[in-house]
Amino acid sequence: MRRQWCLFAQWQVQAAMDSLSVRHIISATATHQGSPRRRDQASPIQRKGIHTQTGRLCFPVLSKKSDFQEKDTDTRLSQSKQRDRSSSSSSEIAMSSTAGQVIKCKAAVAWEAGKPLVIEEVEVAPPQANEVRVKILFTSLCHTDVYFWEAKGQTPLFPRIFGHEAGGIVESVGEGVTDLKLGDHVLPVFTGECKECRHCKSEESNMCDLLRINTDRGVMLNDGKTRFSINGKPIYHFVGTSTFSEYTVIHVGCLAKINPAAPLDKVCVLSCGISTGLGATLNVAKPKKGQSVAVFGLGAVGLAAAEGARIAGASRIIGVDLNPARFEEAKKFGVTEFVNPKDHDKPVQEVLAEMTDGGVDRAVECTGSIQAMISAFECVHDGWGVAVLVGVPSKDDAFKTHPMNLLNERTLKGTFFGNYKPRTDIPGVVEKYMNKELELEKFITHSVPFSEINKAFDLMLHGKSIRCIITMGA
Ligand code: NAD
Ligand code: ZN
């Protein structure tokens, strides 16, 4: 098996570099904040391409935390089917009769950068070793799909099937797949967890060596080929998920097996942006009950960070955005105060410090603006403040702050996918929704049938949607 050593590929290479130096700073200077949980601790510098594991992977069964009692799976499955008409018995028959065969189904194909997607009949080959073929029931649109579809500033890779936030059901599994089976409910994740590499074995990291996001790769790892074709012409994959297709083939390490009772039309949004923001607050910033949290950027990721602050019991959640139109929506997410940097003559970090008697306890940056990143760090209180960077900066950005800001016991961290390990942790995030601890409905502002997928792009491009659910087969 050929090893791929990309970091975040083009859009994230620089971000990764920045994060490397940020982690370097942290390990040298950060003061650890209270909780003994190992994943909170400053990580050592992440190494690129050092690990040389090759050959077949072995996937142990899921841990108790993420494995569900099999005895009541059937009941849950039928409850779920009542709730979700798309998972009808016809799909189950199709699943059992199609294993090992090529499936013809509909997919939204991007033939060219920035041109509307075209619903085509595609052939989807059976899964190979360590792969799973999944029937997608619901998918949603994220900025990353739009960014790569526009293909501005990157090497374009077309024709391609985009999509990476989704929920589906396993149709068939390839050789060596032992912990997923026909009928399992899964969320595809753009970055994987092989469970074998140093990152996967570390409690501190979720940056799997084998399955870390690679936006340049349009083929499967196993044989370097695509599983999608139209009349023999290969159609490329996107981040190993390609969920804008009724059936798709995904590496088993990029699939989180979830509670089959969870409604896939809601929990599908946990595949990417919402988990990223939520985890940035809950896993990395870790506000204590009653503390203040500033969230920079009130897009989907920032609103999810605010949701994390609400769940953690923050006393004040201060939203910072340049776009005042975001403030009204953000009230639903428990944001209590709003600051628009444009309304002030002084740097926003000074405004926040004045509002909070010296600085906020935690800040989570979800903008991608280097200025906001610096402000987010400099607005945290000395002695205990923690700032977490989530946004992906531009290629030439450099993070500049006076080292005294670190010496004065402020901590700066960065996070990728909210520090969640996709297979180990995402099933637990789904349970937070099932327990009504986490609210997902408020993120879902629109829905469209698959045949109108281009409308979802329009809504996002015009800033009208947080998340638009696309119903497959409709
Ligand atoms: P979005 O565009 O919907 O929201 C960003 C918000 O930031 C906007 O409301 C914008 O007005 C605001 N903003 C921009 N510059 C600002 C500034 N200087 N000060 C205050 N507000 C400012 O984006 P999103 O989908 O919510 O994603 C947010 C960021 O997170 C992006 O950079 C995205 O690439 C990144 N991201 C990172 C990860 C990760 O794993 N680290 C994962 C997904 C997304
Ligand atoms: Zn791994």
Coordinates of C-alpha atoms and ligand atoms in Angstrom, one line a residue:
M1 CA 0.0 0.0 0.0
R2 CA 1.4 3.3 -1.0
R3 CA 1.8 5.7 1.9
Q4 CA 0.7 9.3 1.4
W5 CA 2.3 11.9 3.5
C6 CA 0.4 15.1 2.8
L7 CA -0.5 17.3 5.7
F8 CA -3.6 19.2 4.9
A9 CA -2.7 19.5 1.2
Q10 CA -2.7 22.9 -0.5
W11 CA -5.2 24.8 1.5
Q12 CA -3.8 23.6 4.8
V13 CA -0.1 23.2 4.3
Q14 CA 0.6 26.7 5.5
A15 CA -1.8 26.3 8.3
A16 CA -0.1 23.1 9.3
M17 CA 3.2 24.8 9.3
D18 CA 1.8 27.5 11.5
S19 CA 0.3 25.0 13.8
L20 CA 3.7 23.3 14.0
S21 CA 5.3 26.4 15.2
V22 CA 2.4 27.2 17.5
R23 CA 2.7 23.8 19.1
H24 CA 6.4 24.4 19.4
I25 CA 5.7 27.6 21.3
I26 CA 3.2 25.9 23.5
S27 CA 5.4 23.1 24.5
A28 CA 8.1 25.6 25.4
T29 CA 6.0 28.0 27.4
A30 CA 2.4 27.0 28.0
T31 CA 1.1 26.6 31.5
H32 CA -1.2 23.7 31.7
Q33 CA -4.7 24.4 32.7
G34 CA -6.0 22.3 35.6
S35 CA -7.6 19.2 34.1
P36 CA -5.5 16.1 34.2
R37 CA -7.0 14.6 31.0
R38 CA -4.0 13.8 28.8
R39 CA -5.5 15.1 25.6
D40 CA -5.5 18.6 27.0
Q41 CA -1.8 18.7 27.4
A42 CA 0.4 20.5 25.0
S43 CA 1.3 18.1 22.2
P44 CA 4.8 17.5 21.1
I45 CA 5.7 18.8 17.7
Q46 CA 3.9 16.7 15.1
R47 CA 6.3 15.0 12.7
K48 CA 5.7 14.8 9.0
G49 CA 6.3 11.6 7.2
I50 CA 8.5 9.9 9.8
H51 CA 6.5 6.9 10.4
T52 CA 7.1 4.2 7.8
Q53 CA 4.4 1.7 8.5
T54 CA 3.4 -0.3 5.4
G55 CA 1.3 -3.2 4.6
R56 CA -2.1 -4.3 5.7
L57 CA -3.8 -2.6 8.6
C58 CA -5.5 -4.5 11.3
F59 CA -8.6 -2.8 12.7
P60 CA -9.6 -3.8 16.2
V61 CA -13.2 -3.8 17.2
L62 CA -14.6 -0.5 18.4
S63 CA -14.1 0.3 22.0
K64 CA -17.0 0.0 24.4
K65 CA -17.5 3.7 24.3
S66 CA -18.5 3.6 20.6
D67 CA -19.8 0.1 20.2
F68 CA -23.5 -0.4 20.5
Q69 CA -25.4 -3.3 22.1
E70 CA -26.2 -5.6 19.2
K71 CA -29.2 -7.1 20.9
D72 CA -31.4 -4.1 20.3
T73 CA -29.9 -2.9 17.1
D74 CA -32.8 -4.4 15.1
T75 CA -35.4 -2.5 17.1
R76 CA -33.4 0.7 16.8
L77 CA -33.0 0.1 13.1
S78 CA -36.7 -0.2 12.6
Q79 CA -37.3 2.9 14.8
S80 CA -34.9 4.7 12.8
K81 CA -36.5 3.6 9.6
Q82 CA -39.9 4.9 10.8
R83 CA -38.3 8.2 11.4
D84 CA -36.3 8.2 8.2
R85 CA -38.2 7.1 5.2
S86 CA -35.1 7.0 3.0
S87 CA -33.8 4.0 4.9
S88 CA -36.7 1.9 3.6
S89 CA -36.7 -1.9 3.2
S90 CA -36.0 -1.5 -0.5
S91 CA -32.6 0.0 0.3
E92 CA -31.9 -3.0 2.5
I93 CA -32.8 -5.5 -0.3
A94 CA -30.6 -3.5 -2.6
M95 CA -27.8 -3.7 -0.1
S96 CA -27.8 -7.4 0.3
S97 CA -28.2 -8.1 -3.5
T98 CA -25.5 -5.7 -4.7
A99 CA -22.5 -6.8 -2.7
G100 CA -19.5 -7.5 -5.0
Q101 CA -21.3 -5.9 -7.9
V102 CA -20.9 -2.6 -9.6
I103 CA -23.7 -0.3 -8.6
K104 CA -25.2 2.2 -10.9
C105 CA -26.6 5.2 -9.1
K106 CA -27.0 9.0 -9.3
A107 CA -24.1 11.3 -8.3
A108 CA -23.6 15.0 -8.6
V109 CA -20.5 15.4 -10.7
A110 CA -18.4 18.5 -10.9
W111 CA -17.0 18.5 -14.4
E112 CA -15.3 21.8 -14.2
A113 CA -14.3 24.4 -11.6
G114 CA -17.1 26.7 -10.5
K115 CA -19.6 25.2 -13.0
P116 CA -23.0 23.8 -11.6
L117 CA -22.8 20.1 -10.6
V118 CA -24.5 17.7 -13.0
I119 CA -26.6 14.7 -11.8
E120 CA -25.2 11.8 -13.7
E121 CA -25.5 8.0 -13.6
V122 CA -22.2 6.7 -12.3
E123 CA -20.8 3.3 -11.7
V124 CA -19.6 2.6 -8.3
A125 CA -17.2 -0.4 -8.0
P126 CA -17.3 -2.7 -5.0
P127 CA -15.1 -1.9 -2.0
Q128 CA -11.5 -3.3 -2.0
A129 CA -9.4 -4.3 1.0
N130 CA -10.2 -2.1 4.1
E131 CA -12.9 -0.2 2.2
V132 CA -16.6 0.0 2.7
R133 CA -19.4 0.9 0.3
V134 CA -21.9 3.2 1.9
K135 CA -25.4 4.1 0.8
I136 CA -25.6 7.9 1.5
L137 CA -29.0 9.0 2.8
F138 CA -28.3 12.6 3.7
T139 CA -25.4 14.9 3.0
S140 CA -24.8 18.6 3.8
L141 CA -22.6 21.2 2.2
C142 CA -19.6 22.8 3.9
H143 CA -17.4 25.7 2.8
T144 CA -14.6 23.3 2.0
D145 CA -16.6 21.6 -0.8
V146 CA -17.3 25.1 -2.2
Y147 CA -13.7 26.1 -1.9
F148 CA -12.4 23.1 -3.9
W149 CA -15.2 23.3 -6.4
E150 CA -14.2 26.9 -7.1
A151 CA -10.6 25.6 -7.3
K152 CA -9.2 29.1 -7.0
G153 CA -5.5 29.0 -6.2
Q154 CA -5.2 25.2 -6.3
T155 CA -4.4 22.6 -8.8
P156 CA -7.8 21.7 -10.1
L157 CA -8.8 18.0 -10.1
F158 CA -11.9 17.3 -12.2
P159 CA -14.2 15.6 -12.9
R160 CA -14.8 15.0 -9.2
I161 CA -17.5 14.1 -6.8
F162 CA -17.5 16.4 -3.8
G163 CA -19.2 16.1 -0.4
H164 CA -17.8 15.2 3.0
E165 CA -20.6 15.8 5.6
A166 CA -23.0 12.9 5.4
G167 CA -24.9 10.1 7.0
G168 CA -25.3 6.6 5.5
I169 CA -25.7 2.9 5.9
V170 CA -23.1 0.3 5.1
E171 CA -24.0 -1.6 1.9
S172 CA -21.0 -4.0 1.7
V173 CA -17.5 -4.3 3.1
G174 CA -14.2 -5.2 1.5
E175 CA -11.6 -7.8 2.6
G176 CA -10.2 -7.2 6.1
V177 CA -13.1 -5.0 7.4
T178 CA -14.1 -6.5 10.6
D179 CA -15.7 -3.8 12.7
L180 CA -18.4 -2.6 10.2
K181 CA -21.1 -4.7 8.6
L182 CA -24.1 -4.4 6.3
G183 CA -26.7 -2.1 7.8
D184 CA -24.4 -0.2 10.2
H185 CA -25.1 3.5 10.4
V186 CA -22.0 5.6 9.7
L187 CA -20.8 9.1 9.4
P188 CA -18.0 9.5 6.9
V189 CA -15.2 11.8 8.1
F190 CA -12.7 13.6 5.8
T191 CA -9.8 12.7 8.1
G192 CA -9.4 9.2 9.4
E193 CA -8.2 7.1 12.2
C194 CA -6.2 3.9 11.3
K195 CA -5.8 3.0 15.0
E196 CA -2.3 1.8 14.2
C197 CA 0.0 4.8 13.7
R198 CA 1.8 6.9 16.3
H199 CA -0.9 9.6 16.1
C200 CA -3.7 7.2 16.5
K201 CA -2.0 5.5 19.4
S202 CA -1.4 8.8 21.1
E203 CA -4.2 10.1 23.3
E204 CA -3.2 13.6 22.4
S205 CA -3.4 13.6 18.6
N206 CA -6.1 13.0 16.0
M207 CA -3.8 13.5 13.0
C208 CA -3.6 10.0 11.7
D209 CA -0.5 9.4 9.5
L210 CA -2.3 7.1 7.1
L211 CA -5.7 8.8 6.7
R212 CA -5.0 12.5 7.5
I213 CA -7.0 14.8 5.1
N214 CA -5.5 14.9 1.6
T215 CA -7.4 17.3 -0.7
D216 CA -5.0 16.6 -3.6
R217 CA -5.7 12.9 -3.8
G218 CA -8.6 11.9 -6.0
V219 CA -8.1 8.1 -5.8
M220 CA -8.3 5.3 -3.2
L221 CA -5.2 4.4 -1.2
N222 CA -5.5 0.7 -1.9
D223 CA -4.8 0.7 -5.6
G224 CA -4.4 4.4 -6.5
K225 CA -7.6 4.2 -8.6
T226 CA -11.1 5.6 -8.4
R227 CA -14.2 3.6 -7.6
F228 CA -16.4 6.0 -9.6
S229 CA -16.6 5.9 -13.4
I230 CA -19.0 7.0 -16.2
N231 CA -18.7 4.7 -19.3
G232 CA -15.2 3.7 -18.1
K233 CA -14.0 7.3 -17.6
P234 CA -12.7 7.6 -14.0
I235 CA -14.3 10.3 -11.8
Y236 CA -12.2 11.5 -8.9
H237 CA -12.9 11.2 -5.2
F238 CA -12.8 14.1 -2.7
V239 CA -11.1 13.8 0.7
G240 CA -11.8 10.1 0.6
T241 CA -15.6 10.6 1.2
S242 CA -17.4 11.9 -2.0
T243 CA -20.8 11.9 -0.4
F244 CA -22.6 13.7 -3.3
S245 CA -23.3 10.2 -4.6
E246 CA -26.1 7.8 -3.7
Y247 CA -23.3 5.2 -3.1
T248 CA -19.7 5.9 -2.3
V249 CA -16.6 3.9 -1.3
I250 CA -14.7 5.0 1.8
H251 CA -11.7 3.7 3.7
V252 CA -13.0 1.9 6.9
G253 CA -10.8 4.3 9.0
C254 CA -12.8 7.3 7.8
L255 CA -16.1 5.9 9.0
A256 CA -17.6 6.5 12.5
K257 CA -20.1 3.8 13.4
I258 CA -22.9 5.5 15.2
N259 CA -26.0 4.7 17.2
P260 CA -28.5 3.5 14.6
A261 CA -31.3 5.3 16.4
A262 CA -29.7 8.7 15.6
P263 CA -31.5 10.6 12.8
L264 CA -29.1 10.8 10.0
D265 CA -30.7 13.9 8.6
K266 CA -29.5 15.7 11.7
V267 CA -26.3 14.0 12.9
C268 CA -24.8 14.2 9.4
V269 CA -23.7 17.7 10.2
L270 CA -21.3 16.2 12.7
S271 CA -19.0 14.9 10.0
C272 CA -17.0 18.2 9.8
G273 CA -17.6 21.8 10.8
I274 CA -19.9 21.4 13.8
S275 CA -17.6 18.9 15.4
T276 CA -14.6 21.1 14.7
G277 CA -16.1 24.1 16.5
L278 CA -17.6 22.1 19.3
G279 CA -14.4 20.1 20.0
A280 CA -12.3 23.3 19.8
T281 CA -14.2 24.5 22.9
L282 CA -14.9 21.3 24.7
N283 CA -11.7 19.4 24.0
V284 CA -9.1 22.1 23.7
A285 CA -10.2 25.5 25.2
K286 CA -12.0 23.6 28.0
P287 CA -13.7 26.5 29.7
K288 CA -14.7 25.8 33.3
K289 CA -18.3 26.4 34.4
G290 CA -18.9 30.1 34.9
Q291 CA -16.0 31.3 32.8
S292 CA -16.1 33.8 29.9
V293 CA -15.5 32.7 26.3
A294 CA -14.9 34.9 23.3
V295 CA -15.7 33.4 19.9
F296 CA -14.1 35.1 16.9
G297 CA -16.1 34.4 13.7
L298 CA -19.8 33.4 13.8
G299 CA -20.0 31.1 10.8
A300 CA -20.9 27.4 11.3
V301 CA -17.6 26.6 13.0
G302 CA -17.8 29.6 15.4
L303 CA -21.4 28.9 16.2
A304 CA -20.5 25.4 17.1
A305 CA -17.7 26.7 19.3
A306 CA -20.3 28.9 21.0
E307 CA -22.5 25.8 21.4
G308 CA -19.6 24.1 23.1
A309 CA -19.3 27.1 25.5
R310 CA -23.0 26.9 26.3
I311 CA -22.6 23.2 27.0
A312 CA -19.6 23.9 29.2
G313 CA -21.7 26.3 31.2
A314 CA -19.8 29.5 30.3
S315 CA -21.3 32.6 32.0
R316 CA -20.6 35.0 29.1
I317 CA -20.2 34.1 25.5
I318 CA -18.9 37.1 23.5
G319 CA -19.3 36.9 19.7
V320 CA -16.8 38.9 17.6
D321 CA -17.5 39.3 13.9
L322 CA -17.1 41.9 11.3
N323 CA -20.5 41.1 9.9
P324 CA -23.3 42.4 12.1
A325 CA -25.8 40.2 10.2
R326 CA -24.3 37.3 12.1
F327 CA -25.3 38.6 15.5
E328 CA -29.0 37.9 15.4
E329 CA -28.5 34.2 14.4
A330 CA -25.8 33.8 17.1
K331 CA -28.3 34.6 19.9
K332 CA -29.8 31.2 19.3
F333 CA -26.4 29.7 20.1
G334 CA -26.3 31.4 23.5
V335 CA -24.0 34.2 22.5
T336 CA -24.7 36.9 25.1
E337 CA -22.7 39.9 23.8
F338 CA -21.4 41.1 20.5
V339 CA -18.4 43.0 19.4
N340 CA -17.8 44.3 15.9
P341 CA -14.1 45.3 15.6
K342 CA -15.2 47.9 13.0
D343 CA -17.1 49.8 15.7
H344 CA -14.0 50.6 17.7
D345 CA -10.9 52.8 17.3
K346 CA -8.7 50.5 19.4
P347 CA -7.7 46.9 18.8
V348 CA -10.6 44.5 19.6
Q349 CA -8.4 42.7 22.2
E350 CA -8.3 45.9 24.3
V351 CA -12.1 46.2 24.0
L352 CA -12.6 42.7 25.2
A353 CA -10.1 43.2 28.1
E354 CA -12.0 46.3 29.2
M355 CA -15.3 44.4 29.0
T356 CA -14.0 41.5 31.1
D357 CA -11.8 43.0 33.8
G358 CA -8.5 42.1 32.2
G359 CA -9.4 39.5 29.6
V360 CA -11.6 36.6 28.7
D361 CA -10.9 33.2 30.2
R362 CA -11.0 31.4 26.9
A363 CA -11.0 32.6 23.2
V364 CA -11.7 30.4 20.2
E365 CA -10.8 31.8 16.8
C366 CA -12.9 30.6 13.8
T367 CA -12.3 33.1 11.1
G368 CA -9.1 32.3 9.1
S369 CA -8.0 35.9 9.6
I370 CA -4.5 36.3 11.0
Q371 CA -5.5 39.5 12.7
A372 CA -8.4 37.8 14.5
M373 CA -6.0 35.0 15.5
I374 CA -3.6 37.5 17.1
S375 CA -6.5 39.4 18.8
A376 CA -8.0 36.1 20.1
F377 CA -4.7 35.3 21.7
E378 CA -4.0 38.7 23.1
C379 CA -7.6 39.1 24.6
V380 CA -7.2 36.2 27.0
H381 CA -6.5 36.9 30.7
D382 CA -2.9 36.6 31.8
G383 CA -2.3 33.8 34.4
W384 CA -4.8 31.4 33.0
G385 CA -6.3 32.4 29.6
V386 CA -6.3 29.9 26.8
A387 CA -6.8 30.8 23.1
V388 CA -7.5 28.2 20.4
L389 CA -6.9 28.8 16.7
V390 CA -9.3 26.9 14.3
G391 CA -9.4 29.1 11.2
V392 CA -7.2 28.2 8.3
P393 CA -4.9 31.2 7.5
S394 CA -3.7 32.4 4.1
K395 CA -0.5 31.1 2.7
D396 CA 1.8 33.9 3.6
D397 CA 0.3 34.8 7.0
A398 CA 2.7 34.9 10.0
F399 CA 1.5 34.9 13.6
K400 CA 3.2 37.8 15.5
T401 CA 2.9 38.6 19.2
H402 CA 5.2 39.7 21.9
P403 CA 6.7 36.8 23.7
M404 CA 5.8 38.5 27.0
N405 CA 2.2 37.6 26.2
L406 CA 3.1 33.9 26.5
L407 CA 5.5 34.4 29.5
N408 CA 2.5 36.0 31.3
E409 CA 0.9 32.6 31.4
R410 CA -1.4 32.8 28.4
T411 CA -1.7 29.6 26.4
L412 CA -2.0 29.4 22.7
K413 CA -3.2 26.2 21.0
G414 CA -4.3 25.1 17.5
T415 CA -6.7 22.3 16.7
F416 CA -7.7 20.2 13.7
F417 CA -11.2 18.7 13.6
G418 CA -11.7 19.8 17.3
N419 CA -9.2 17.2 18.4
Y420 CA -11.8 14.5 17.9
K421 CA -10.5 11.1 16.8
P422 CA -13.2 10.3 14.2
R423 CA -13.9 6.6 15.0
T424 CA -13.3 6.7 18.7
D425 CA -14.9 10.0 19.6
I426 CA -17.6 11.0 17.1
P427 CA -20.0 8.2 18.2
G428 CA -19.9 9.9 21.6
V429 CA -20.7 13.3 20.1
V430 CA -23.8 11.7 18.4
E431 CA -24.8 10.5 21.9
K432 CA -24.6 14.1 23.2
Y433 CA -27.2 15.0 20.6
M434 CA -29.3 11.9 21.5
N435 CA -29.1 12.9 25.2
K436 CA -30.3 16.4 24.2
E437 CA -27.1 17.9 25.5
L438 CA -26.1 19.1 22.1
E439 CA -28.6 21.0 19.9
L440 CA -28.1 20.4 16.1
E441 CA -31.4 21.6 14.7
K442 CA -30.5 25.2 15.0
F443 CA -27.5 24.7 12.6
I444 CA -29.8 23.3 9.9
T445 CA -31.3 26.4 8.2
H446 CA -32.2 24.8 4.8
S447 CA -32.9 21.5 3.1
V448 CA -33.1 20.6 -0.6
P449 CA -33.6 17.4 -2.6
F450 CA -30.5 15.9 -4.3
S451 CA -31.8 16.9 -7.7
E452 CA -31.5 20.6 -6.5
I453 CA -28.0 20.3 -5.0
N454 CA -26.9 23.4 -6.8
K455 CA -29.3 25.5 -4.7
A456 CA -27.3 24.5 -1.6
F457 CA -24.2 26.0 -3.3
D458 CA -26.1 29.2 -4.1
L459 CA -27.3 29.5 -0.5
M460 CA -23.8 29.1 0.9
L461 CA -22.2 31.4 -1.6
H462 CA -24.8 34.1 -0.7
G463 CA -24.1 33.6 3.0
K464 CA -27.8 32.6 3.6
S465 CA -27.3 29.1 5.1
I466 CA -25.5 27.7 8.1
R467 CA -26.1 24.1 7.0
C468 CA -28.3 22.9 4.1
I469 CA -29.3 19.3 4.2
I470 CA -29.4 17.5 0.9
T471 CA -31.7 14.5 0.8
M472 CA -30.5 11.7 -1.5
G473 CA -32.9 9.9 -3.7
A474 CA -35.1 12.9 -3.8
Ligands
NAD1 P1 -17.5 31.3 7.7 O1 -16.9 32.1 6.5 O2 -18.9 30.9 7.6 O3 -17.3 32.2 9.0 C1 -16.2 33.0 9.3 C2 -16.7 34.3 10.0 O4 -15.6 35.0 10.4 C3 -17.6 35.2 9.1 O5 -18.8 35.5 9.8 C4 -16.7 36.5 9.0 O6 -17.5 37.7 8.9 C5 -15.9 36.4 10.3 N1 -14.6 37.1 10.2 C6 -13.7 37.2 9.2 N2 -12.7 37.9 9.6 C7 -12.9 38.4 10.8 C8 -12.2 39.2 11.7 N3 -11.0 39.7 11.4 N4 -12.7 39.4 12.9 C9 -13.9 38.9 13.3 N5 -14.6 38.1 12.5 C10 -14.1 37.9 11.2 O7 -16.4 30.1 8.0 P2 -16.7 28.7 8.8 O8 -17.2 27.7 7.8 O9 -17.4 28.9 10.0 O10 -15.1 28.3 9.0 C11 -14.4 29.1 9.9 C12 -12.9 28.8 9.7 O11 -12.6 27.5 10.2 C13 -12.4 28.8 8.3 O12 -11.1 29.4 8.2 C14 -12.3 27.3 8.0 O13 -11.4 27.1 6.9 C15 -11.8 26.8 9.3 N6 -11.9 25.4 9.5 C16 -10.9 24.8 10.3 C17 -11.0 23.4 10.6 C18 -10.0 22.8 11.4 O14 -10.0 21.6 11.6 N7 -9.0 23.6 12.0 C19 -12.1 22.7 10.1 C20 -13.1 23.3 9.4 C21 -13.0 24.7 9.1
ZN2 ZN -3.5 6.5 12.2

